PDB file of C-alpha atoms in Angstrom:
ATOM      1  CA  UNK A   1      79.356 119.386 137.409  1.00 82.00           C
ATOM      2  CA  UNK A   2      80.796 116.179 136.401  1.00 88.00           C
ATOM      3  CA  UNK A   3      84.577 115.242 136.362  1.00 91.00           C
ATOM      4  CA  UNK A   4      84.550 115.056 132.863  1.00 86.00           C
ATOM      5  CA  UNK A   5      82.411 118.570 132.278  1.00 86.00           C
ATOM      6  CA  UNK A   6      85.116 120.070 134.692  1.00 91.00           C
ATOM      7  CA  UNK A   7      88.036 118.611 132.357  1.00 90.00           C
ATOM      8  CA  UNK A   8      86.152 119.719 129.350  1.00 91.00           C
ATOM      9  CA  UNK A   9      85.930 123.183 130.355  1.00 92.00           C
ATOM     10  CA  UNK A  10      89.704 123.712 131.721  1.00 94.00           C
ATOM     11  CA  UNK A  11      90.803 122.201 128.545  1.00 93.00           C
ATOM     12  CA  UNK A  12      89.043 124.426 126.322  1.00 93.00           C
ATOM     13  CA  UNK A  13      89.706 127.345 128.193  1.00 91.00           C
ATOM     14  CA  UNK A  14      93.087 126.458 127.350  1.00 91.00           C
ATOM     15  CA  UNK A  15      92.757 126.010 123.827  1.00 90.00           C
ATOM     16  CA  UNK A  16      91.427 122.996 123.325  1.00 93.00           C
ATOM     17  CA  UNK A  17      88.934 121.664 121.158  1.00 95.00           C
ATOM     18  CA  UNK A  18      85.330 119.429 121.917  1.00 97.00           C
ATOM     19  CA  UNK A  19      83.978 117.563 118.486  1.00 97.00           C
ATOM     20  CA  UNK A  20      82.437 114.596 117.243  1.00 96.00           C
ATOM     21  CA  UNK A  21      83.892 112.658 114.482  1.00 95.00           C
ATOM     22  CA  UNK A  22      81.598 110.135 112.643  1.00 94.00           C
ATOM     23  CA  UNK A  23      82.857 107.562 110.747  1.00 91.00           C
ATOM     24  CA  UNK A  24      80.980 104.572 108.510  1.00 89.00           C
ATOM     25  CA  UNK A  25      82.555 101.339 108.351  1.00 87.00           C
ATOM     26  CA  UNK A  26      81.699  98.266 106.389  1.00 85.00           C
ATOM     27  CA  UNK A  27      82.761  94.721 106.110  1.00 82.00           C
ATOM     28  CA  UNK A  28      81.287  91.306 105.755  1.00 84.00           C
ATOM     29  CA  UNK A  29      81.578  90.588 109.316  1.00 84.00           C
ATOM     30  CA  UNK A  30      79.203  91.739 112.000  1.00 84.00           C
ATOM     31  CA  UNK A  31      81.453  90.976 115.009  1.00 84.00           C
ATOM     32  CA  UNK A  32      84.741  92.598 113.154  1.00 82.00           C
ATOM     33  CA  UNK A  33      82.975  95.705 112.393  1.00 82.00           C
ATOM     34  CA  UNK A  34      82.654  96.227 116.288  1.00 84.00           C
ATOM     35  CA  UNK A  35      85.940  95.159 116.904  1.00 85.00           C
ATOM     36  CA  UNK A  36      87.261  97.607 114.176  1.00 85.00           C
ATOM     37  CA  UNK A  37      85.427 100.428 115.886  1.00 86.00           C
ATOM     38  CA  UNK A  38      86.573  99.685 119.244  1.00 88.00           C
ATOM     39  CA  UNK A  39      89.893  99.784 117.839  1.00 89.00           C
ATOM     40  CA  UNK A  40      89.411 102.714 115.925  1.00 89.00           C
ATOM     41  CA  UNK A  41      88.438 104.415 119.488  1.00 92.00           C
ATOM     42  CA  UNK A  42      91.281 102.630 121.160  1.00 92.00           C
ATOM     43  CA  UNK A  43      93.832 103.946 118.735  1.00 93.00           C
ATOM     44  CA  UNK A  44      92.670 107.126 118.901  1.00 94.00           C
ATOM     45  CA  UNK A  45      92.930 107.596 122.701  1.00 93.00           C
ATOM     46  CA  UNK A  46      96.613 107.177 122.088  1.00 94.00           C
ATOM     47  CA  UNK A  47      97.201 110.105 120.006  1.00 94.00           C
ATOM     48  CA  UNK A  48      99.250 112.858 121.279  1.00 95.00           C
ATOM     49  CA  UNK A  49      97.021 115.699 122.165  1.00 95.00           C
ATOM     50  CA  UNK A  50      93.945 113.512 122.807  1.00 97.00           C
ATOM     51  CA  UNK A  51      92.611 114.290 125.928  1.00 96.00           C
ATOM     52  CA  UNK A  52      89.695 112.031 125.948  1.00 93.00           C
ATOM     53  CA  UNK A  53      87.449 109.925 123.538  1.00 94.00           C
ATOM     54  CA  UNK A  54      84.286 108.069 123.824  1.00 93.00           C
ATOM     55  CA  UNK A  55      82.620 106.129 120.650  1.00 92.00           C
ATOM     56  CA  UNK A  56      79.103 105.289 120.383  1.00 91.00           C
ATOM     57  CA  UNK A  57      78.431 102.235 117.810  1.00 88.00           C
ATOM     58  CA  UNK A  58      75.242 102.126 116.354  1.00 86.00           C
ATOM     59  CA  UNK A  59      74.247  97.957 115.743  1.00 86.00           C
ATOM     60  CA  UNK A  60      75.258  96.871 112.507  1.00 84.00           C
ATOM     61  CA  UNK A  61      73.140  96.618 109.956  1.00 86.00           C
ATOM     62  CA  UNK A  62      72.797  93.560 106.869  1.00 85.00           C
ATOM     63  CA  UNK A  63      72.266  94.222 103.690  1.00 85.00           C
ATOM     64  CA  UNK A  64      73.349  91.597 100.713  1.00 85.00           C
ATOM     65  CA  UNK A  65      76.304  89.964 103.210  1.00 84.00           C
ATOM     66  CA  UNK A  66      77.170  92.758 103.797  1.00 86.00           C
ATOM     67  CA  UNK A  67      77.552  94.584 107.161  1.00 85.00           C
ATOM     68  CA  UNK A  68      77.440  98.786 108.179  1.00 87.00           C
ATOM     69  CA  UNK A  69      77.908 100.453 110.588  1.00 86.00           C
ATOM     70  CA  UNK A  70      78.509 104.378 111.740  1.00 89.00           C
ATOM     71  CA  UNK A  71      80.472 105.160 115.212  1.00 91.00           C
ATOM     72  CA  UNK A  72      80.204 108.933 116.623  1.00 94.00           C
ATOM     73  CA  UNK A  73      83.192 109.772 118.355  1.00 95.00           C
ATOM     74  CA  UNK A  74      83.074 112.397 121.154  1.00 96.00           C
ATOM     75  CA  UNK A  75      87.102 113.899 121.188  1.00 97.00           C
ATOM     76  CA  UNK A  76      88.569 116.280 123.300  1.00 97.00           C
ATOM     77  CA  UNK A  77      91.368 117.434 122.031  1.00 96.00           C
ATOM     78  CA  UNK A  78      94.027 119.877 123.761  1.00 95.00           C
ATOM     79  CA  UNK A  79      94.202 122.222 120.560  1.00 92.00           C
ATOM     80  CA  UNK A  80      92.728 122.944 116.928  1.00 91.00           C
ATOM     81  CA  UNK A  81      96.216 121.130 115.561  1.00 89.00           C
ATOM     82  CA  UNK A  82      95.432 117.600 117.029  1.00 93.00           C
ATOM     83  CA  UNK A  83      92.174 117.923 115.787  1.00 94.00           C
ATOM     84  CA  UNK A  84      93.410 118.329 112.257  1.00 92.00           C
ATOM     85  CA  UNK A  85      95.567 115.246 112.524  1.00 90.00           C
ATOM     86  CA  UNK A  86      92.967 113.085 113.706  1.00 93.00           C
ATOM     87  CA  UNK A  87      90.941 114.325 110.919  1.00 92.00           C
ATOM     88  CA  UNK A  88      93.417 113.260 108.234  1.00 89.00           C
ATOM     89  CA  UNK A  89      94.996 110.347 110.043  1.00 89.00           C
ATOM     90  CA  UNK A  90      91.506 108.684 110.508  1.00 90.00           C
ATOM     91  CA  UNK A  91      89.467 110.535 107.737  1.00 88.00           C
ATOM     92  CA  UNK A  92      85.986 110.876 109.575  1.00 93.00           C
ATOM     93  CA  UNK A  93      83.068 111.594 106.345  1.00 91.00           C
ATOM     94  CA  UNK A  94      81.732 114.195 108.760  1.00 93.00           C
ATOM     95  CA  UNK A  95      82.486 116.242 112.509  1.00 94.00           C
ATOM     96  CA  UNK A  96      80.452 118.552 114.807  1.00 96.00           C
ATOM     97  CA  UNK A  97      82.456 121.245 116.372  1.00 95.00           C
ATOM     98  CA  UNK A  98      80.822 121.589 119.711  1.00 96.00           C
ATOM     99  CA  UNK A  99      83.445 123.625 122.190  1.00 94.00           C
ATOM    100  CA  UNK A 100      84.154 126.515 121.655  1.00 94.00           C
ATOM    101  CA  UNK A 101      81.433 128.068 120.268  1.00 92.00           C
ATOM    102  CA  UNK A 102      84.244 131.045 119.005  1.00 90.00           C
ATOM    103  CA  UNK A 103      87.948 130.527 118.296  1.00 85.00           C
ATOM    104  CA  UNK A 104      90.641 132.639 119.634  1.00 85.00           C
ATOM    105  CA  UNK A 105      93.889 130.532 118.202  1.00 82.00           C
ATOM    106  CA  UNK A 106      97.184 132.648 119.185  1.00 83.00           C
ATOM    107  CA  UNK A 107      99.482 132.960 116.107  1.00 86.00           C
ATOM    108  CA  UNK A 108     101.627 130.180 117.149  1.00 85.00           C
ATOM    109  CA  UNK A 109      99.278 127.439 117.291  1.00 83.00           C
ATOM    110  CA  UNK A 110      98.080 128.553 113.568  1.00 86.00           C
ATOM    111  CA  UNK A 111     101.506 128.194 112.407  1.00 86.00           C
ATOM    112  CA  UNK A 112     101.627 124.846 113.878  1.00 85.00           C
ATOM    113  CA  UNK A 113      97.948 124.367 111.817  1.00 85.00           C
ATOM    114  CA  UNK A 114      99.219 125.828 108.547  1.00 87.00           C
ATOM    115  CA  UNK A 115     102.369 123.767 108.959  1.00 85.00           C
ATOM    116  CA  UNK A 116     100.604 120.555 109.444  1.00 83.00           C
ATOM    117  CA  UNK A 117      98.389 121.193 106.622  1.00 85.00           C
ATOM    118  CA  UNK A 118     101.149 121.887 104.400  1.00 83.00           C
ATOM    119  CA  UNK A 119     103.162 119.171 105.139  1.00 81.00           C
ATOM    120  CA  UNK A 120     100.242 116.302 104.544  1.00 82.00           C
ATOM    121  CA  UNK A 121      99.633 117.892 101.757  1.00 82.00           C
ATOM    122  CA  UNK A 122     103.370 117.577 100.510  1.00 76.00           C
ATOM    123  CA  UNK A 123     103.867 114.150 101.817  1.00 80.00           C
ATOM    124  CA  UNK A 124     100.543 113.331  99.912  1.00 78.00           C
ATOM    125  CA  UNK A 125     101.582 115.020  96.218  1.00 78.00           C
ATOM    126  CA  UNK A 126     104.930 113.093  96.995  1.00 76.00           C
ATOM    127  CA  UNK A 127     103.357 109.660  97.207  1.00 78.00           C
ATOM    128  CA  UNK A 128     100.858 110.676  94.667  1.00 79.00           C
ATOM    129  CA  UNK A 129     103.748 111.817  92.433  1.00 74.00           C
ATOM    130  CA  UNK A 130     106.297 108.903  92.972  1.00 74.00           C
ATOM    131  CA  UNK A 131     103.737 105.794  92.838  1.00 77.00           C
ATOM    132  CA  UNK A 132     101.741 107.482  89.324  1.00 79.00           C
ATOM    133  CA  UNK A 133     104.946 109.110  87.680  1.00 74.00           C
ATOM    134  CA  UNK A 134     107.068 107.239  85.414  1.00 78.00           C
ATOM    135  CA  UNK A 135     110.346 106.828  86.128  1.00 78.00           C
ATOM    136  CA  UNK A 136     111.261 109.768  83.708  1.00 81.00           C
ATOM    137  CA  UNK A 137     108.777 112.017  85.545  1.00 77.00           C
ATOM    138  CA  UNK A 138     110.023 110.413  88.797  1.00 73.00           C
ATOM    139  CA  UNK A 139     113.525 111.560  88.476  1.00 77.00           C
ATOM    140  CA  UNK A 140     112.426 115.085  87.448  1.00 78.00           C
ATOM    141  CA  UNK A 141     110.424 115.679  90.456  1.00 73.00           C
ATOM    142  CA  UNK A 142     113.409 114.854  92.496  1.00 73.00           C
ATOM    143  CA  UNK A 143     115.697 116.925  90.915  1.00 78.00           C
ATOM    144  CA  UNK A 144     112.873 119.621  91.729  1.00 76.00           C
ATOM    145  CA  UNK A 145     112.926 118.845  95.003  1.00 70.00           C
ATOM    146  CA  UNK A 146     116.670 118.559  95.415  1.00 70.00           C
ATOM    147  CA  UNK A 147     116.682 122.423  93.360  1.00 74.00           C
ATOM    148  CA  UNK A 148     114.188 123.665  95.810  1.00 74.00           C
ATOM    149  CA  UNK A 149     116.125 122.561  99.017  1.00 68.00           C
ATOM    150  CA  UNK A 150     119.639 124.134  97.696  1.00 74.00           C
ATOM    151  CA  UNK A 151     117.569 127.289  96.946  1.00 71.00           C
ATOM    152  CA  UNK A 152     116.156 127.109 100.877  1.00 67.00           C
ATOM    153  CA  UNK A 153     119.790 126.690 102.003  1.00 71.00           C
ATOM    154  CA  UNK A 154     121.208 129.636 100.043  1.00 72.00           C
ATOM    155  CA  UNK A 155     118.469 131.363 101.286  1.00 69.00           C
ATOM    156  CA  UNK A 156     118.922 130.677 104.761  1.00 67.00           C
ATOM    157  CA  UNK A 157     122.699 130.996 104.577  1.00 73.00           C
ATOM    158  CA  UNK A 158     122.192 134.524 103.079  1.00 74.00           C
ATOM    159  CA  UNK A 159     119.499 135.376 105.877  1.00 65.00           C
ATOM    160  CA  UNK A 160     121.887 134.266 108.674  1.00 66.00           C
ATOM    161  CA  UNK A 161     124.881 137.123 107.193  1.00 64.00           C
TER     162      UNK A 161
END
């Protein structure tokens, strides 16, 4: 058994996670698509939680000066909750689950899932909200939000007596 097979299997025996991520990239440079993928696979190796990553390019292709290309992106990952950031940090259009073939996630690392979830999908609405709104609509969704964190303090003043 290889080094890497060895760290595979200790990781996700510990909760971690095995997948490919495949992404498509286009451009109107051969040469800066590969860069961009080597990059993409550079940046993320740096990710906390990433225990490895390997990227396979597939040769560009030409079609009306304009370049493709897909990369497959082997991850290992030391939990389910890194894997859902890379997913919506780098948006892959599709992934392969390959280790574990069954998930035992203890409650703690599902809150940390469910939290991360909900809070790109907040930050998102927020953007989404602030850039599309008028200014009107703009100032009552922050007056929302300022209602909803004075009702979260009350609530967590009144829990603490």
């Amino acid at each position: 058994m290889s080094e890497v097979d060895k760290l595979t299997e200790r990781t996700v025996d510990e909760g971690g996670v095995l997948a490919l991520l495949y992404f498509d990239l286009h451009g109107t440079d051969k040469d800066t698509l590969v860069h961009l993928s080597t990059g993409l696979v550079q940046k993320v190796l740096t990710q906390e939680g990433v225990v490895f990553a390997r990227g396979e390019i597939d040769e560009p292709m030409e079609d009306n000066k304009l370049f493709s290309t897909s990369l497959e992106l082997r991850v290992l990952t030391k939990d389910v909750t890194t894997l859902a950031q890379l997913c919506a940090d780098f948006s892959p259009f599709s992934l392969e689950l390959l280790e574990p073939q069954e998930f035992k996630i203890p409650v703690p690392h599902m809150q940390d899932l469910f939290m991360f979830v909900s809070s790109y999908s907040h930050d998102y609405k927020k953007y989404i909200l602030q850039k599309m709104s008028s200014p009107e609509k703009g100032a009552e969704y922050a007056k929302s939000l300022h209602a909803r964190a004075e009702l979260g303090k009350k609530l967590l003043e009144n829990k603490k007596k």
